[in-house]
PDB file of C-alpha atoms and ligand atoms in Angstrom:
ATOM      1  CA  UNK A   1     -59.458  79.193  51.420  1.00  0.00           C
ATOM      2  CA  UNK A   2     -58.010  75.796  51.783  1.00  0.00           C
ATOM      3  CA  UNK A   3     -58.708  75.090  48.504  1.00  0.00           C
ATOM      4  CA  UNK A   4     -56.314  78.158  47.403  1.00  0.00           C
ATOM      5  CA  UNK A   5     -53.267  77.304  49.674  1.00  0.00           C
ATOM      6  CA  UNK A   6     -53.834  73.942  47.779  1.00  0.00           C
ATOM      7  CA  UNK A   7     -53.546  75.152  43.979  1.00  0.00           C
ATOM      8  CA  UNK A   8     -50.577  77.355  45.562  1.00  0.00           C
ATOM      9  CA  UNK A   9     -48.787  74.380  46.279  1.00  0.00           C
ATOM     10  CA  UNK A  10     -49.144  73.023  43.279  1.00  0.00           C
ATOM     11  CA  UNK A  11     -47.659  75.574  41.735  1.00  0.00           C
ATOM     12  CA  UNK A  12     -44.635  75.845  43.471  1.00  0.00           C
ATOM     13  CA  UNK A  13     -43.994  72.329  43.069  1.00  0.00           C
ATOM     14  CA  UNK A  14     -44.535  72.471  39.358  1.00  0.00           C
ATOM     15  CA  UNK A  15     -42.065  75.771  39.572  1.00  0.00           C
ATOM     16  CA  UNK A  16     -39.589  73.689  41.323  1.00  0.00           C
ATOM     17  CA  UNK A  17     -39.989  71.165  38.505  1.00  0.00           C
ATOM     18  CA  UNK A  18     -39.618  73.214  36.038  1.00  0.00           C
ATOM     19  CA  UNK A  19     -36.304  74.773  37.128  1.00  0.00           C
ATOM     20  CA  UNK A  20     -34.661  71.397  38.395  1.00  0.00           C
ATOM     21  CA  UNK A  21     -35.681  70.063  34.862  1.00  0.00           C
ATOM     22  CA  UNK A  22     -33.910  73.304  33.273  1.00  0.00           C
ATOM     23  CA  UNK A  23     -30.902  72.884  35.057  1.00  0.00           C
ATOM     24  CA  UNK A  24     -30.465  69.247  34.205  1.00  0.00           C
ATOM     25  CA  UNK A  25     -30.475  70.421  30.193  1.00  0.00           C
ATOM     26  CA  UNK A  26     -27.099  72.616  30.840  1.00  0.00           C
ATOM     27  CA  UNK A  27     -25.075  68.892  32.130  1.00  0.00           C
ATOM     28  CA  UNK A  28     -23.030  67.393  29.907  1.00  0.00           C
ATOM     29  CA  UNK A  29     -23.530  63.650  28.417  1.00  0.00           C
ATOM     30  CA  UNK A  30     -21.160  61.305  26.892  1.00  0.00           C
ATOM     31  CA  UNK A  31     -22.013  60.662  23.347  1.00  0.00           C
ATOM     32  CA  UNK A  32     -21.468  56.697  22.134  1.00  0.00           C
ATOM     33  CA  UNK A  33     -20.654  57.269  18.508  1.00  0.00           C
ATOM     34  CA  UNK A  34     -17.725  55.861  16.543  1.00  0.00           C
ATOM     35  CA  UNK A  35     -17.217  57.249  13.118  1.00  0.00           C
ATOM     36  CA  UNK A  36     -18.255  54.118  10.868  1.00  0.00           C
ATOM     37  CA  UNK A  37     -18.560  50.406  11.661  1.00  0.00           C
ATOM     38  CA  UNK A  38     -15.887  48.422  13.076  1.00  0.00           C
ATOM     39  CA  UNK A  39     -13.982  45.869  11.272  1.00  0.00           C
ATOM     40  CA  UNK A  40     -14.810  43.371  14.685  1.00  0.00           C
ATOM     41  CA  UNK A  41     -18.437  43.901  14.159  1.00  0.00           C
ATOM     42  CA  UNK A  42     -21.133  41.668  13.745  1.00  0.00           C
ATOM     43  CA  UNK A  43     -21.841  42.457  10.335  1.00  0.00           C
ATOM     44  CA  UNK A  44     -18.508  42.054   9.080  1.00  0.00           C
ATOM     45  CA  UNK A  45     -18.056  38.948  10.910  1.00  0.00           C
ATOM     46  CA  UNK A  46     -20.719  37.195   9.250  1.00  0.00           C
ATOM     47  CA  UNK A  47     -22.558  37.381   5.684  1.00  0.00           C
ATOM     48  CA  UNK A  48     -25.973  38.773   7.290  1.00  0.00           C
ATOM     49  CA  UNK A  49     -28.726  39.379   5.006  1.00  0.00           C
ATOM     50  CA  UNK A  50     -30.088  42.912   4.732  1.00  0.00           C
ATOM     51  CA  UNK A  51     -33.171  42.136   5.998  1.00  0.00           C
ATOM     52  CA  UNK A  52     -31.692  40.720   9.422  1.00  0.00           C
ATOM     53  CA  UNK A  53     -29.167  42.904   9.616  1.00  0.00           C
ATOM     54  CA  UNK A  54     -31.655  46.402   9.418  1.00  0.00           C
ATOM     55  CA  UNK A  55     -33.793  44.507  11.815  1.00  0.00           C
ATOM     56  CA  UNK A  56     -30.899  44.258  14.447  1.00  0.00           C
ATOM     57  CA  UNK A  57     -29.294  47.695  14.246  1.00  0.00           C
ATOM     58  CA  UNK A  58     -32.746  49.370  14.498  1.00  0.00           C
ATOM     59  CA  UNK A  59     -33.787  47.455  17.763  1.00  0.00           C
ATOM     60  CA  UNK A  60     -30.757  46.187  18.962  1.00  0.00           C
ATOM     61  CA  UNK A  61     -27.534  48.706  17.881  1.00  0.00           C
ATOM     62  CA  UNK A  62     -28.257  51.568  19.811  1.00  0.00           C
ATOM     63  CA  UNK A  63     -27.287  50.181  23.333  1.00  0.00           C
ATOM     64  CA  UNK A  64     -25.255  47.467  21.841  1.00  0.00           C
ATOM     65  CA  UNK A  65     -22.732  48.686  19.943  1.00  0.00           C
ATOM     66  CA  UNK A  66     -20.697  51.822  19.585  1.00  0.00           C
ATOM     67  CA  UNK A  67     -22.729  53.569  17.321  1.00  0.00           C
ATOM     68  CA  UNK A  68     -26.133  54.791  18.478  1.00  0.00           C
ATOM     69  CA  UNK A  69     -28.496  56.902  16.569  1.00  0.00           C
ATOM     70  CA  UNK A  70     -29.384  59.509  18.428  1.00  0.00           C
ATOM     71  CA  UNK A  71     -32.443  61.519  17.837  1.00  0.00           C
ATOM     72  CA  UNK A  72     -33.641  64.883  19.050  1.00  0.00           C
ATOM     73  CA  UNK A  73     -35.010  63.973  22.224  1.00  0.00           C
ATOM     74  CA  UNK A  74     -31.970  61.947  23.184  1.00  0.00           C
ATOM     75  CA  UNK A  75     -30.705  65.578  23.931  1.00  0.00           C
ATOM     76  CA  UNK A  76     -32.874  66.390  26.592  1.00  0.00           C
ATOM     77  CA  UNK A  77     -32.932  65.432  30.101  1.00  0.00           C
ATOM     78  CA  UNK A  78     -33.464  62.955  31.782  1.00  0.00           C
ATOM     79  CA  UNK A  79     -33.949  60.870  28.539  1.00  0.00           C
ATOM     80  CA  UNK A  80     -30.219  61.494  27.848  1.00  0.00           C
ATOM     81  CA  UNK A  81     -29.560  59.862  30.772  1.00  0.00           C
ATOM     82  CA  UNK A  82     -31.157  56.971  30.581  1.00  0.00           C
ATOM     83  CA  UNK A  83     -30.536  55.714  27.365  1.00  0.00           C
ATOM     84  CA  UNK A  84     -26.222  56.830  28.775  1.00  0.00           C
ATOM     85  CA  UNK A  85     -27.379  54.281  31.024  1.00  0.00           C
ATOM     86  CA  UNK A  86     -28.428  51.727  28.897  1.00  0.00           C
ATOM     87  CA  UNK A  87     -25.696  52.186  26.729  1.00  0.00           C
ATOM     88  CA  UNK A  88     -23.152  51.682  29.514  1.00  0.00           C
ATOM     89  CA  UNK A  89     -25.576  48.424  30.760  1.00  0.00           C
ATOM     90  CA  UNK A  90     -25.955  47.246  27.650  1.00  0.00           C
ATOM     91  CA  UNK A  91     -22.736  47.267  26.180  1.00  0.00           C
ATOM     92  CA  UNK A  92     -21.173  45.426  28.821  1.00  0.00           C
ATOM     93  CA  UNK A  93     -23.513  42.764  28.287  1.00  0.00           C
ATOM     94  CA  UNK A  94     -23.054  42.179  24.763  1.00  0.00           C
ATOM     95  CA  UNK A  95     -21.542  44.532  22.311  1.00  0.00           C
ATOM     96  CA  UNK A  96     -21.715  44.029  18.325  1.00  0.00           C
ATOM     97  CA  UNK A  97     -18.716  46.266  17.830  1.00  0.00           C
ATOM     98  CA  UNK A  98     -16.530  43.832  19.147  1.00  0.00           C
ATOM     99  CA  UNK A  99     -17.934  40.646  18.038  1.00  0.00           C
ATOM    100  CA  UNK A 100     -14.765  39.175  16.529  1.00  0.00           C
ATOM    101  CA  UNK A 101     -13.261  39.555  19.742  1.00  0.00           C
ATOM    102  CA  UNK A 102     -15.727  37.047  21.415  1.00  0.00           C
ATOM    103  CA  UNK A 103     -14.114  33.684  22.112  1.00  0.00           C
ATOM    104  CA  UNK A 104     -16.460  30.620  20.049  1.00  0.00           C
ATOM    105  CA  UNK A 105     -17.805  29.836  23.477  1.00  0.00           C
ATOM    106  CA  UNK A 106     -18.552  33.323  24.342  1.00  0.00           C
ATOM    107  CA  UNK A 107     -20.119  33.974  21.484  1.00  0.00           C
ATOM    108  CA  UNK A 108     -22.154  30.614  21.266  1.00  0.00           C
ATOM    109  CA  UNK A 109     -23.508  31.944  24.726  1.00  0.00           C
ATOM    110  CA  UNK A 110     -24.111  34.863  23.978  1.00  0.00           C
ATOM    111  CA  UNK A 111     -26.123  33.978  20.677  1.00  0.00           C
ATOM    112  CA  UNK A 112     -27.956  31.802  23.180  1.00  0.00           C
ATOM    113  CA  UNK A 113     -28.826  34.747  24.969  1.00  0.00           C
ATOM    114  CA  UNK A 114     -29.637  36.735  22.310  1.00  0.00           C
ATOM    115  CA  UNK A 115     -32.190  34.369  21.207  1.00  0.00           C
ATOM    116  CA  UNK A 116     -33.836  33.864  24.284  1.00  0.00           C
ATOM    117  CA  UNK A 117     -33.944  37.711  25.094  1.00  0.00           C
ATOM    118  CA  UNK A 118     -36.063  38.428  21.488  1.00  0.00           C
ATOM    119  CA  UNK A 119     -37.994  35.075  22.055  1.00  0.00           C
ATOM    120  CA  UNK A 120     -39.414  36.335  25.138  1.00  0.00           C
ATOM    121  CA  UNK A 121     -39.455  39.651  24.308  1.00  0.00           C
ATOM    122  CA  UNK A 122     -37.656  40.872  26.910  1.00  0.00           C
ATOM    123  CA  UNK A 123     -35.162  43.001  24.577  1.00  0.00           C
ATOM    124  CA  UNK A 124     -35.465  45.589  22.856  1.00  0.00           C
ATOM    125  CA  UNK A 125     -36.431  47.108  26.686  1.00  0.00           C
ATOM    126  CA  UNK A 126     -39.975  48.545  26.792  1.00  0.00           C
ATOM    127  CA  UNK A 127     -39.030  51.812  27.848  1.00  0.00           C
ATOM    128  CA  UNK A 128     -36.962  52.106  24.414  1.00  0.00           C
ATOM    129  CA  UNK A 129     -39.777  50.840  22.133  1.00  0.00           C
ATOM    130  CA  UNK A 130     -42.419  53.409  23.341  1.00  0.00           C
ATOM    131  CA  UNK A 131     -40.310  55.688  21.376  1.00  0.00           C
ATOM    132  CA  UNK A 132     -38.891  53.554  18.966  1.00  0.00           C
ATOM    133  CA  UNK A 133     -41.718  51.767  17.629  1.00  0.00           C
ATOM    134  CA  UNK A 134     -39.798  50.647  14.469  1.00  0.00           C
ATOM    135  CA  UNK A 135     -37.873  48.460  16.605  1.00  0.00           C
ATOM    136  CA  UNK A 136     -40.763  46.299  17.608  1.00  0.00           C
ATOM    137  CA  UNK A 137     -40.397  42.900  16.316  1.00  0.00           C
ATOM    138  CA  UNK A 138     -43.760  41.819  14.054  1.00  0.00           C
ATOM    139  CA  UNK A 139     -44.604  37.958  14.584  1.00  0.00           C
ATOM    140  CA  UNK A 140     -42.625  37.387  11.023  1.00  0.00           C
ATOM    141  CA  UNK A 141     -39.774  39.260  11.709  1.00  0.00           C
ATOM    142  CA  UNK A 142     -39.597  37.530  15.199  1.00  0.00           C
ATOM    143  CA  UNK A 143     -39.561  33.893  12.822  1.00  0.00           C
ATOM    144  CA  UNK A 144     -37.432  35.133  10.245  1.00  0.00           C
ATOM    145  CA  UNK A 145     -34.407  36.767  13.223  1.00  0.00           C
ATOM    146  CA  UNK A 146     -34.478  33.559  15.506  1.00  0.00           C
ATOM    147  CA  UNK A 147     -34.551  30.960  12.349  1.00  0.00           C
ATOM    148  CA  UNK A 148     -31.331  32.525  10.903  1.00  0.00           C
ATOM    149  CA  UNK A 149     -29.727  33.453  14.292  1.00  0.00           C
ATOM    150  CA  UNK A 150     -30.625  29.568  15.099  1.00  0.00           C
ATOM    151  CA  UNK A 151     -28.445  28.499  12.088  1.00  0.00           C
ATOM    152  CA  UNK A 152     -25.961  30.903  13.247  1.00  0.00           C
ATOM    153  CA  UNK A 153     -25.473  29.071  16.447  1.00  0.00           C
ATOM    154  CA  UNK A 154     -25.361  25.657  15.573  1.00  0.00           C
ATOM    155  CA  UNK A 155     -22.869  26.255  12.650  1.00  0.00           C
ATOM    156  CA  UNK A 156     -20.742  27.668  15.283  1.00  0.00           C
TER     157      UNK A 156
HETATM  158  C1  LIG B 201     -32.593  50.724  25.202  1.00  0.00           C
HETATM  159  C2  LIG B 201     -31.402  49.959  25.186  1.00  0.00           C
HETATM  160  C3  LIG B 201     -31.435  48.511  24.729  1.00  0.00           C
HETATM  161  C4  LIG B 201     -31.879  48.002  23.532  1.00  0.00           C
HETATM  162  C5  LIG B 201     -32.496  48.759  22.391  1.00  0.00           C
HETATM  163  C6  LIG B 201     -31.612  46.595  23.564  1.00  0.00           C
HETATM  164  N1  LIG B 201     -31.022  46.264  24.756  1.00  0.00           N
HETATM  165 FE1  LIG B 201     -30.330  44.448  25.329  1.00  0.00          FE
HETATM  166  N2  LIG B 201     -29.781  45.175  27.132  1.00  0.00           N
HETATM  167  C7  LIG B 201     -29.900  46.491  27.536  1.00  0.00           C
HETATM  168  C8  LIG B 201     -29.455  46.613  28.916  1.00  0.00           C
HETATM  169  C9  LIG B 201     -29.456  47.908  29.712  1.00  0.00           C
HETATM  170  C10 LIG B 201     -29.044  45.331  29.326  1.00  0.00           C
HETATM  171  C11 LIG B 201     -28.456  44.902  30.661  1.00  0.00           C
HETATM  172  C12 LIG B 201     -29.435  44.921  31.763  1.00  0.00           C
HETATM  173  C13 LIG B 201     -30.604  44.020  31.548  1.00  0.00           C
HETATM  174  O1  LIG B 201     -30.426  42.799  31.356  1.00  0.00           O
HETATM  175  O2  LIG B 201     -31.725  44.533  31.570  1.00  0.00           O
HETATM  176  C14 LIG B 201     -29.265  44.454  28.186  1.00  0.00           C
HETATM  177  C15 LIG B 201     -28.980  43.103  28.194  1.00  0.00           C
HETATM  178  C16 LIG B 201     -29.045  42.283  27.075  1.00  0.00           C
HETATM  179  C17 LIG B 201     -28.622  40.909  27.030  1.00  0.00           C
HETATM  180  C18 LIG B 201     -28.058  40.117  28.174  1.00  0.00           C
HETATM  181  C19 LIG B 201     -29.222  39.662  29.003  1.00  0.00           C
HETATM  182  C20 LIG B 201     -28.906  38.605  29.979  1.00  0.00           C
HETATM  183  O3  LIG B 201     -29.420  38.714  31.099  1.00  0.00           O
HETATM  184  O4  LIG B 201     -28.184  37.678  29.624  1.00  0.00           O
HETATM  185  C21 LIG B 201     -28.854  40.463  25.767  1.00  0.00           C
HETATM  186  C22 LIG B 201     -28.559  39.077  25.202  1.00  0.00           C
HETATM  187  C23 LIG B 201     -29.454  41.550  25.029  1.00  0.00           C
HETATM  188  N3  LIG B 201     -29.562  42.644  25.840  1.00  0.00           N
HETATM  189  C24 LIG B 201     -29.840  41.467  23.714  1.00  0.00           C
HETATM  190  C25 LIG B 201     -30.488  42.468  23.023  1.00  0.00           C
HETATM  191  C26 LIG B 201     -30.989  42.318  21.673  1.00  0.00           C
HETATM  192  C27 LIG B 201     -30.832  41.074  20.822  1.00  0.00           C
HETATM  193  C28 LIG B 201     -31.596  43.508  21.345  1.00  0.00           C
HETATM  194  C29 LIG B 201     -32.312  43.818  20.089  1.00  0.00           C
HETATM  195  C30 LIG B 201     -33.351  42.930  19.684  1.00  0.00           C
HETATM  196  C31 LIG B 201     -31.451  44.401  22.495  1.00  0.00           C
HETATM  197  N4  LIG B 201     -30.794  43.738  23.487  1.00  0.00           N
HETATM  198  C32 LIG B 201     -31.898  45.706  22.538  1.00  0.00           C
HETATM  199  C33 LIG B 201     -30.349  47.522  26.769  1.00  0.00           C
HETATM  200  C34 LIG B 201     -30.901  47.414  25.505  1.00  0.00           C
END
């Protein structure tokens, strides 16, 4: 008997679930997508070669700039959401679409920053590379990023 009333429970929660999880697909989400690149960006800013420059849009572009990829499960709830979130977080911390706009001594800093964020592997967040595994950073890629970055800096 008590073992009934239990599974019972369980399924109304699991009902419940399911319906608050429906509802959340029908609200609306603001999309961060500019058509094209942005004459301030990074990229334009400075001559970045391709292999540095594919590694920072796939792990870095989609919550720091205005153009993120989105991907089929970006349209379902709550991962639409979060990555909104991010976006919103992430741009105000640093946003390649606007790089030319950066004072020398902001962007000196925030280089800094950047450096120390994929040196410790803090960025990309963890919750973004158990999707996105491409945007992992292999021990090479790691060298190769911070080296150039590095130069970056200290030219600046
Ligand atoms: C999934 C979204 C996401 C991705 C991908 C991502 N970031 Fe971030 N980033 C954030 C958010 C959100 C913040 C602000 C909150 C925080 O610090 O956690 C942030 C903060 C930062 C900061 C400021 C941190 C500080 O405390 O000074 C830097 C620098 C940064 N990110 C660099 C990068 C670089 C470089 C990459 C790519 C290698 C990257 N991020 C990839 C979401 C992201």
């Amino acid at each position: 008997m008590r073992f009934r009333t239990k599974r019972k429970k369980r399924c109304i929660i699991a009902c419940i679930a399911v319906v608050i999880l429906g509802g959340m697909q029908f609200v609306p989400v603001q999309r961060n997508k500019s058509s094209g690149m942005s004459s301030s960006d990074f990229m334009n800013v400075y001559q970045v070669p391709d292999a540095i420059q594919n590694k920072l849009r796939v792990a870095c572009y989609d919550c720091h700039s205005n153009n993120t990829r989105y991907s089929w499960y970006n349209n379902i709830q709550p991962v639409a959401w979060l990555l909104e979130r991010h976006v919103s977080l992430g741009k105000a911390e640093l946003d390649f679409s606007v790089w030319k706009d950066y004072s020398v001594r902001r962007k000196r800093t925030k280089l800094k920053s950047i450096i120390s964020q994929i040196d410790e592997g803090a960025m990309p967040l963890s919750t973004y590379t158990l999707l996105h595994r491409d945007a992992v950073f292999s021990k090479e890629e790691k060298e190769l990023v911070l080296e150039w970055l590095q130069q970056l800096r200290d030219s600046l």
